[in-house]
PDB file of C-alpha atoms in Angstrom:
ATOM      1  CA  MET T   1      91.220 106.816 -78.024  1.00 47.00           C
ATOM      2  CA  LYS T   2      93.158 108.787 -80.623  1.00 50.00           C
ATOM      3  CA  ASN T   3      96.423 107.022 -79.962  1.00 52.00           C
ATOM      4  CA  LEU T   4      95.072 103.513 -79.349  1.00 50.00           C
ATOM      5  CA  ALA T   5      96.390 102.136 -82.632  1.00 51.00           C
ATOM      6  CA  VAL T   6      99.804 103.680 -82.042  1.00 45.00           C
ATOM      7  CA  LEU T   7      99.870 102.362 -78.494  1.00 50.00           C
ATOM      8  CA  PHE T   8      98.947  98.886 -79.683  1.00 47.00           C
ATOM      9  CA  ALA T   9     101.734  98.963 -82.277  1.00 48.00           C
ATOM     10  CA  LEU T  10     104.252  99.997 -79.638  1.00 45.00           C
ATOM     11  CA  LEU T  11     103.173  97.195 -77.329  1.00 49.00           C
ATOM     12  CA  VAL T  12     103.447  94.632 -80.082  1.00 46.00           C
ATOM     13  CA  ALA T  13     106.889  95.922 -80.946  1.00 45.00           C
ATOM     14  CA  THR T  14     108.097  95.619 -77.369  1.00 43.00           C
ATOM     15  CA  THR T  15     106.609  92.189 -76.731  1.00 44.00           C
ATOM     16  CA  ALA T  16     107.403  90.517 -80.051  1.00 45.00           C
ATOM     17  CA  PRO T  17     110.753  88.771 -80.514  1.00 40.00           C
ATOM     18  CA  ALA T  18     113.354  90.207 -82.832  1.00 39.00           C
ATOM     19  CA  ALA T  19     112.318  89.867 -86.429  1.00 40.00           C
ATOM     20  CA  HIS T  20     115.803  88.981 -87.633  1.00 38.00           C
ATOM     21  CA  ALA T  21     118.773  87.210 -86.188  1.00 41.00           C
ATOM     22  CA  GLN T  22     122.141  86.818 -87.840  1.00 43.00           C
ATOM     23  CA  GLY T  23     121.554  84.705 -90.897  1.00 44.00           C
ATOM     24  CA  GLY T  24     117.882  84.071 -89.984  1.00 46.00           C
ATOM     25  CA  SER T  25     114.603  85.000 -91.633  1.00 51.00           C
ATOM     26  CA  THR T  26     111.579  86.749 -90.141  1.00 55.00           C
ATOM     27  CA  ALA T  27     109.374  83.673 -90.449  1.00 48.00           C
ATOM     28  CA  ALA T  28     111.953  81.491 -88.754  1.00 48.00           C
ATOM     29  CA  GLN T  29     112.514  83.855 -85.811  1.00 67.00           C
ATOM     30  CA  GLN T  30     109.004  85.051 -84.936  1.00 83.00           C
ATOM     31  CA  GLN T  31     107.162  83.086 -82.293  1.00 87.00           C
ATOM     32  CA  PRO T  32     103.465  82.402 -82.866  1.00 92.00           C
ATOM     33  CA  PRO T  33     101.127  84.161 -80.439  1.00 95.00           C
ATOM     34  CA  THR T  34      99.768  82.226 -77.507  1.00 97.00           C
ATOM     35  CA  LEU T  35      96.558  82.714 -75.582  1.00 97.00           C
ATOM     36  CA  ALA T  36      98.535  84.219 -72.713  1.00 97.00           C
ATOM     37  CA  SER T  37     100.552  86.568 -74.943  1.00 97.00           C
ATOM     38  CA  VAL T  38      97.429  87.903 -76.678  1.00 97.00           C
ATOM     39  CA  LEU T  39      95.672  88.475 -73.356  1.00 97.00           C
ATOM     40  CA  ASN T  40      98.759  90.119 -71.899  1.00 97.00           C
ATOM     41  CA  ILE T  41      99.021  92.536 -74.825  1.00 97.00           C
ATOM     42  CA  GLN T  42      95.403  93.549 -74.314  1.00 96.00           C
ATOM     43  CA  TYR T  43      95.995  93.914 -70.576  1.00 97.00           C
ATOM     44  CA  GLY T  44      99.081  95.976 -71.295  1.00 97.00           C
ATOM     45  CA  LEU T  45      96.993  98.418 -73.330  1.00 96.00           C
ATOM     46  CA  VAL T  46      94.710  98.867 -70.339  1.00 97.00           C
ATOM     47  CA  GLU T  47      97.676  99.291 -67.994  1.00 98.00           C
ATOM     48  CA  GLN T  48      99.230 102.010 -70.163  1.00 97.00           C
ATOM     49  CA  GLN T  49      96.041 104.066 -70.224  1.00 96.00           C
ATOM     50  CA  VAL T  50      95.286 103.740 -66.505  1.00 98.00           C
ATOM     51  CA  MET T  51      98.846 104.294 -65.281  1.00 98.00           C
ATOM     52  CA  SER T  52      99.283 107.386 -67.438  1.00 97.00           C
ATOM     53  CA  ALA T  53      96.133 108.925 -65.960  1.00 97.00           C
ATOM     54  CA  ALA T  54      97.204 108.126 -62.390  1.00 98.00           C
ATOM     55  CA  GLU T  55     100.601 109.687 -62.982  1.00 98.00           C
ATOM     56  CA  ALA T  56      99.176 112.789 -64.702  1.00 98.00           C
ATOM     57  CA  MET T  57      97.128 114.039 -61.752  1.00 98.00           C
ATOM     58  CA  PRO T  58      99.141 116.285 -59.394  1.00 98.00           C
ATOM     59  CA  GLU T  59      99.374 115.011 -55.828  1.00 97.00           C
ATOM     60  CA  GLU T  60      97.464 117.984 -54.435  1.00 97.00           C
ATOM     61  CA  LYS T  61      94.507 116.970 -56.636  1.00 97.00           C
ATOM     62  CA  TYR T  62      94.404 113.328 -55.534  1.00 98.00           C
ATOM     63  CA  SER T  63      91.723 114.246 -52.991  1.00 97.00           C
ATOM     64  CA  PHE T  64      89.537 115.775 -55.729  1.00 97.00           C
ATOM     65  CA  ALA T  65      85.984 114.536 -56.263  1.00 96.00           C
ATOM     66  CA  PRO T  66      83.350 116.252 -58.428  1.00 94.00           C
ATOM     67  CA  THR T  67      80.671 118.278 -56.658  1.00 92.00           C
ATOM     68  CA  ASN T  68      78.905 120.144 -59.480  1.00 87.00           C
ATOM     69  CA  GLY T  69      76.079 117.761 -60.356  1.00 87.00           C
ATOM     70  CA  GLU T  70      74.899 114.376 -59.087  1.00 89.00           C
ATOM     71  CA  PHE T  71      78.189 113.335 -57.498  1.00 91.00           C
ATOM     72  CA  LYS T  72      77.246 112.824 -53.861  1.00 90.00           C
ATOM     73  CA  GLY T  73      79.364 110.099 -52.297  1.00 91.00           C
ATOM     74  CA  VAL T  74      81.553 109.414 -55.348  1.00 95.00           C
ATOM     75  CA  ARG T  75      85.146 108.325 -54.944  1.00 97.00           C
ATOM     76  CA  THR T  76      87.997 110.803 -54.875  1.00 97.00           C
ATOM     77  CA  PHE T  77      90.658 110.481 -57.560  1.00 98.00           C
ATOM     78  CA  ALA T  78      92.881 108.643 -55.072  1.00 98.00           C
ATOM     79  CA  GLU T  79      90.061 106.242 -54.239  1.00 97.00           C
ATOM     80  CA  GLN T  80      89.409 105.604 -57.947  1.00 97.00           C
ATOM     81  CA  VAL T  81      93.046 104.634 -58.457  1.00 98.00           C
ATOM     82  CA  LYS T  82      93.209 102.517 -55.294  1.00 98.00           C
ATOM     83  CA  HIS T  83      89.945 100.809 -56.214  1.00 97.00           C
ATOM     84  CA  ILE T  84      91.420  99.693 -59.542  1.00 98.00           C
ATOM     85  CA  GLY T  85      94.429  98.282 -57.704  1.00 97.00           C
ATOM     86  CA  PHE T  86      92.214  96.573 -55.131  1.00 97.00           C
ATOM     87  CA  ALA T  87      90.074  95.019 -57.867  1.00 97.00           C
ATOM     88  CA  ASN T  88      93.179  93.743 -59.668  1.00 97.00           C
ATOM     89  CA  HIS T  89      94.150  91.917 -56.478  1.00 97.00           C
ATOM     90  CA  LEU T  90      90.586  90.683 -56.053  1.00 96.00           C
ATOM     91  CA  PHE T  91      90.525  89.245 -59.566  1.00 97.00           C
ATOM     92  CA  PHE T  92      94.039  87.916 -60.020  1.00 97.00           C
ATOM     93  CA  GLY T  93      95.231  87.418 -56.442  1.00 96.00           C
ATOM     94  CA  PRO T  94      93.595  84.020 -55.879  1.00 95.00           C
ATOM     95  CA  LEU T  95      95.295  82.681 -59.003  1.00 96.00           C
ATOM     96  CA  MET T  96      98.655  83.646 -57.479  1.00 96.00           C
ATOM     97  CA  GLY T  97      97.995  82.331 -53.979  1.00 93.00           C
ATOM     98  CA  GLU T  98      96.587  85.479 -52.351  1.00 93.00           C
ATOM     99  CA  ALA T  99      93.815  84.938 -49.791  1.00 90.00           C
ATOM    100  CA  ILE T 100      90.715  87.080 -50.347  1.00 88.00           C
ATOM    101  CA  ASP T 101      88.205  87.619 -47.540  1.00 84.00           C
ATOM    102  CA  ALA T 102      84.908  87.815 -49.413  1.00 80.00           C
ATOM    103  CA  LYS T 103      83.159  89.269 -46.360  1.00 81.00           C
ATOM    104  CA  SER T 104      85.400  92.354 -46.260  1.00 85.00           C
ATOM    105  CA  ILE T 105      85.369  93.206 -49.960  1.00 91.00           C
ATOM    106  CA  GLU T 106      82.787  95.972 -49.723  1.00 89.00           C
ATOM    107  CA  GLU T 107      84.487  97.785 -46.848  1.00 88.00           C
ATOM    108  CA  ASN T 108      87.910  97.509 -48.528  1.00 91.00           C
ATOM    109  CA  ALA T 109      86.749  98.371 -52.048  1.00 94.00           C
ATOM    110  CA  ASN T 110      88.557 101.720 -52.006  1.00 95.00           C
ATOM    111  CA  GLY T 111      91.904 100.068 -51.423  1.00 93.00           C
ATOM    112  CA  PRO T 112      94.240 100.213 -48.417  1.00 94.00           C
ATOM    113  CA  ALA T 113      93.443 103.187 -46.183  1.00 93.00           C
ATOM    114  CA  ALA T 114      97.101 103.381 -45.154  1.00 96.00           C
ATOM    115  CA  LEU T 115      98.127 104.525 -48.645  1.00 96.00           C
ATOM    116  CA  LYS T 116      98.067 108.327 -48.559  1.00 95.00           C
ATOM    117  CA  THR T 117     100.665 109.794 -50.909  1.00 97.00           C
ATOM    118  CA  LYS T 118     100.546 109.798 -54.696  1.00 98.00           C
ATOM    119  CA  ALA T 119     103.787 107.796 -54.846  1.00 98.00           C
ATOM    120  CA  GLU T 120     102.358 105.082 -52.587  1.00 98.00           C
ATOM    121  CA  ILE T 121      99.097 104.874 -54.508  1.00 98.00           C
ATOM    122  CA  VAL T 122     100.744 104.800 -57.940  1.00 98.00           C
ATOM    123  CA  GLN T 123     103.129 102.058 -56.784  1.00 98.00           C
ATOM    124  CA  TYR T 124     100.197 100.040 -55.416  1.00 98.00           C
ATOM    125  CA  LEU T 125      98.462 100.353 -58.793  1.00 98.00           C
ATOM    126  CA  LYS T 126     101.624  99.414 -60.685  1.00 98.00           C
ATOM    127  CA  ASP T 127     102.198  96.359 -58.511  1.00 98.00           C
ATOM    128  CA  SER T 128      98.598  95.253 -58.993  1.00 98.00           C
ATOM    129  CA  PHE T 129      99.000  95.292 -62.776  1.00 98.00           C
ATOM    130  CA  ALA T 130     102.234  93.312 -62.449  1.00 98.00           C
ATOM    131  CA  LEU T 131     100.258  90.733 -60.468  1.00 98.00           C
ATOM    132  CA  GLY T 132      97.697  90.587 -63.274  1.00 98.00           C
ATOM    133  CA  HIS T 133     100.360  90.061 -65.903  1.00 98.00           C
ATOM    134  CA  ARG T 134     101.881  87.174 -63.938  1.00 98.00           C
ATOM    135  CA  ALA T 135      98.502  85.504 -63.544  1.00 98.00           C
ATOM    136  CA  ILE T 136      97.637  85.936 -67.223  1.00 98.00           C
ATOM    137  CA  SER T 137     100.994  84.480 -68.235  1.00 98.00           C
ATOM    138  CA  GLU T 138      99.909  81.167 -66.721  1.00 97.00           C
ATOM    139  CA  ILE T 139      96.698  80.903 -68.767  1.00 98.00           C
ATOM    140  CA  THR T 140      96.773  78.150 -71.381  1.00 98.00           C
ATOM    141  CA  PRO T 141      94.165  76.722 -73.765  1.00 97.00           C
ATOM    142  CA  GLU T 142      94.007  73.727 -71.463  1.00 98.00           C
ATOM    143  CA  ASN T 143      93.244  75.594 -68.214  1.00 98.00           C
ATOM    144  CA  ALA T 144      91.502  78.743 -69.504  1.00 98.00           C
ATOM    145  CA  VAL T 145      87.936  77.598 -68.897  1.00 98.00           C
ATOM    146  CA  ILE T 146      88.411  74.905 -66.265  1.00 97.00           C
ATOM    147  CA  PRO T 147      86.150  75.872 -63.336  1.00 97.00           C
ATOM    148  CA  LEU T 148      88.112  77.167 -60.353  1.00 96.00           C
ATOM    149  CA  PRO T 149      87.421  75.349 -57.064  1.00 92.00           C
ATOM    150  CA  LYS T 150      86.548  78.362 -54.873  1.00 89.00           C
ATOM    151  CA  PRO T 151      85.928  81.507 -56.938  1.00 93.00           C
ATOM    152  CA  VAL T 152      85.419  84.736 -54.992  1.00 91.00           C
ATOM    153  CA  PHE T 153      82.310  85.409 -57.108  1.00 92.00           C
ATOM    154  CA  PRO T 154      80.500  83.177 -59.608  1.00 94.00           C
ATOM    155  CA  PHE T 155      81.533  85.444 -62.499  1.00 94.00           C
ATOM    156  CA  LEU T 156      85.201  84.830 -61.577  1.00 95.00           C
ATOM    157  CA  SER T 157      84.899  81.076 -61.985  1.00 96.00           C
ATOM    158  CA  THR T 158      87.491  80.579 -64.757  1.00 98.00           C
ATOM    159  CA  ARG T 159      90.873  82.067 -65.619  1.00 97.00           C
ATOM    160  CA  LEU T 160      89.551  83.381 -68.931  1.00 98.00           C
ATOM    161  CA  ALA T 161      86.659  85.114 -67.182  1.00 97.00           C
ATOM    162  CA  ILE T 162      89.108  86.733 -64.765  1.00 97.00           C
ATOM    163  CA  ALA T 163      91.332  87.944 -67.608  1.00 97.00           C
ATOM    164  CA  SER T 164      88.288  89.389 -69.356  1.00 97.00           C
ATOM    165  CA  ILE T 165      86.905  91.338 -66.415  1.00 96.00           C
ATOM    166  CA  GLY T 166      90.433  92.271 -65.410  1.00 96.00           C
ATOM    167  CA  ALA T 167      90.776  94.099 -68.721  1.00 95.00           C
ATOM    168  CA  TRP T 168      87.450  95.924 -68.912  1.00 96.00           C
ATOM    169  CA  HIS T 169      86.951  96.857 -65.251  1.00 97.00           C
ATOM    170  CA  PRO T 170      89.947  99.254 -65.065  1.00 97.00           C
ATOM    171  CA  MET T 171      88.730 100.986 -68.230  1.00 96.00           C
ATOM    172  CA  ASP T 172      85.374 101.658 -66.564  1.00 95.00           C
ATOM    173  CA  HIS T 173      87.162 103.632 -63.866  1.00 97.00           C
ATOM    174  CA  TYR T 174      89.686 105.051 -66.315  1.00 97.00           C
ATOM    175  CA  GLY T 175      86.776 106.823 -67.987  1.00 96.00           C
ATOM    176  CA  GLN T 176      85.911 108.396 -64.645  1.00 96.00           C
ATOM    177  CA  THR T 177      89.494 109.474 -63.953  1.00 97.00           C
ATOM    178  CA  VAL T 178      89.567 111.105 -67.396  1.00 97.00           C
ATOM    179  CA  GLU T 179      86.660 113.318 -66.328  1.00 96.00           C
ATOM    180  CA  TYR T 180      88.430 114.161 -63.057  1.00 97.00           C
ATOM    181  CA  LEU T 181      91.557 115.151 -64.973  1.00 97.00           C
ATOM    182  CA  ARG T 182      89.699 117.350 -67.438  1.00 97.00           C
ATOM    183  CA  MET T 183      87.743 119.033 -64.626  1.00 96.00           C
ATOM    184  CA  ASN T 184      91.146 120.110 -63.322  1.00 97.00           C
ATOM    185  CA  GLY T 185      92.381 121.393 -66.672  1.00 96.00           C
ATOM    186  CA  ILE T 186      94.512 118.339 -67.468  1.00 97.00           C
ATOM    187  CA  VAL T 187      94.340 116.548 -70.806  1.00 96.00           C
ATOM    188  CA  PRO T 188      94.775 112.791 -70.235  1.00 95.00           C
ATOM    189  CA  PRO T 189      98.142 111.665 -71.665  1.00 94.00           C
ATOM    190  CA  ALA T 190      96.456 109.081 -73.923  1.00 92.00           C
ATOM    191  CA  SER T 191      94.410 111.873 -75.524  1.00 91.00           C
ATOM    192  CA  ARG T 192      97.254 114.313 -76.093  1.00 90.00           C
ATOM    193  CA  PRO T 193      98.375 114.822 -79.696  1.00 89.00           C
ATOM    194  CA  ARG T 194     101.645 113.203 -80.568  1.00 79.00           C
ATOM    195  CA  PRO T 195     104.405 115.434 -82.029  1.00 75.00           C
ATOM    196  CA  GLN T 196     103.707 114.317 -85.607  1.00 68.00           C
ATOM    197  CA  GLN T 197      99.995 115.026 -85.095  1.00 55.00           C
ATOM    198  CA  GLN T 198     100.784 118.523 -83.879  1.00 55.00           C
ATOM    199  CA  GLN T 199     102.940 119.191 -86.921  1.00 55.00           C
ATOM    200  CA  SER T 200     100.305 117.917 -89.329  1.00 54.00           C
ATOM    201  CA  ALA T 201      97.681 120.113 -87.669  1.00 55.00           C
ATOM    202  CA  GLN T 202      99.684 123.272 -88.277  1.00 56.00           C
ATOM    203  CA  PRO T 203      98.817 125.183 -91.476  1.00 55.00           C
ATOM    204  CA  LYS T 204     101.378 124.813 -94.197  1.00 56.00           C
ATOM    205  CA  PRO T 205     103.050 128.027 -95.350  1.00 49.00           C
ATOM    206  CA  GLN T 206     101.814 129.236 -98.706  1.00 53.00           C
ATOM    207  CA  GLN T 207     104.297 129.101-101.534  1.00 50.00           C
ATOM    208  CA  MET T 208     104.983 132.251-103.483  1.00 46.00           C
ATOM    209  CA  LYS T 209     104.047 132.040-107.107  1.00 49.00           C
ATOM    210  CA  GLU T 210     106.781 132.935-109.550  1.00 45.00           C
ATOM    211  CA  GLU T 211     105.986 136.009-111.634  1.00 43.00           C
TER     212      GLU T 211
END
């Protein structure tokens, strides 16, 4: 993404401690990164991209699904967003004490059917990312790869594995929501030029030569 580096810098700036305190030096005040903090920064990048797309689509377009091409049976935009939230609970919920019924995963994969409005769906997505952040915050070098006693799926058998899939899975569906947005004439927020980029893209006025 065009603004990925800028977004990463902003996240680092908001999560890092103050560089200076009264009478202190940068080296003395900065805290070294931890496994959890690095994973949470990466997860935060994902959250920013996905949330911005969910918020960009107008409510009347939440029922949109492509039809021009091989799109039979694909999820609507609302179902894409709810699926991401559902998967976040599927991945991180067991680490935070949530009970997951493995037998009902397929039928519930599109998220809670009771969520109808954009506001409800966006809040569900936001809460699911907050759950992920809390679970990631408890990952340490000591427990990262210790096998979990009852993983929902074999590929979710360690905390590190969950953090990994929890970061790339939303981006899979983010790519699909980007297409939905563009099909409706909406540029995804993460792909929009920043003000300084717009200024730099404008042609500079020619200077008059002195006679």
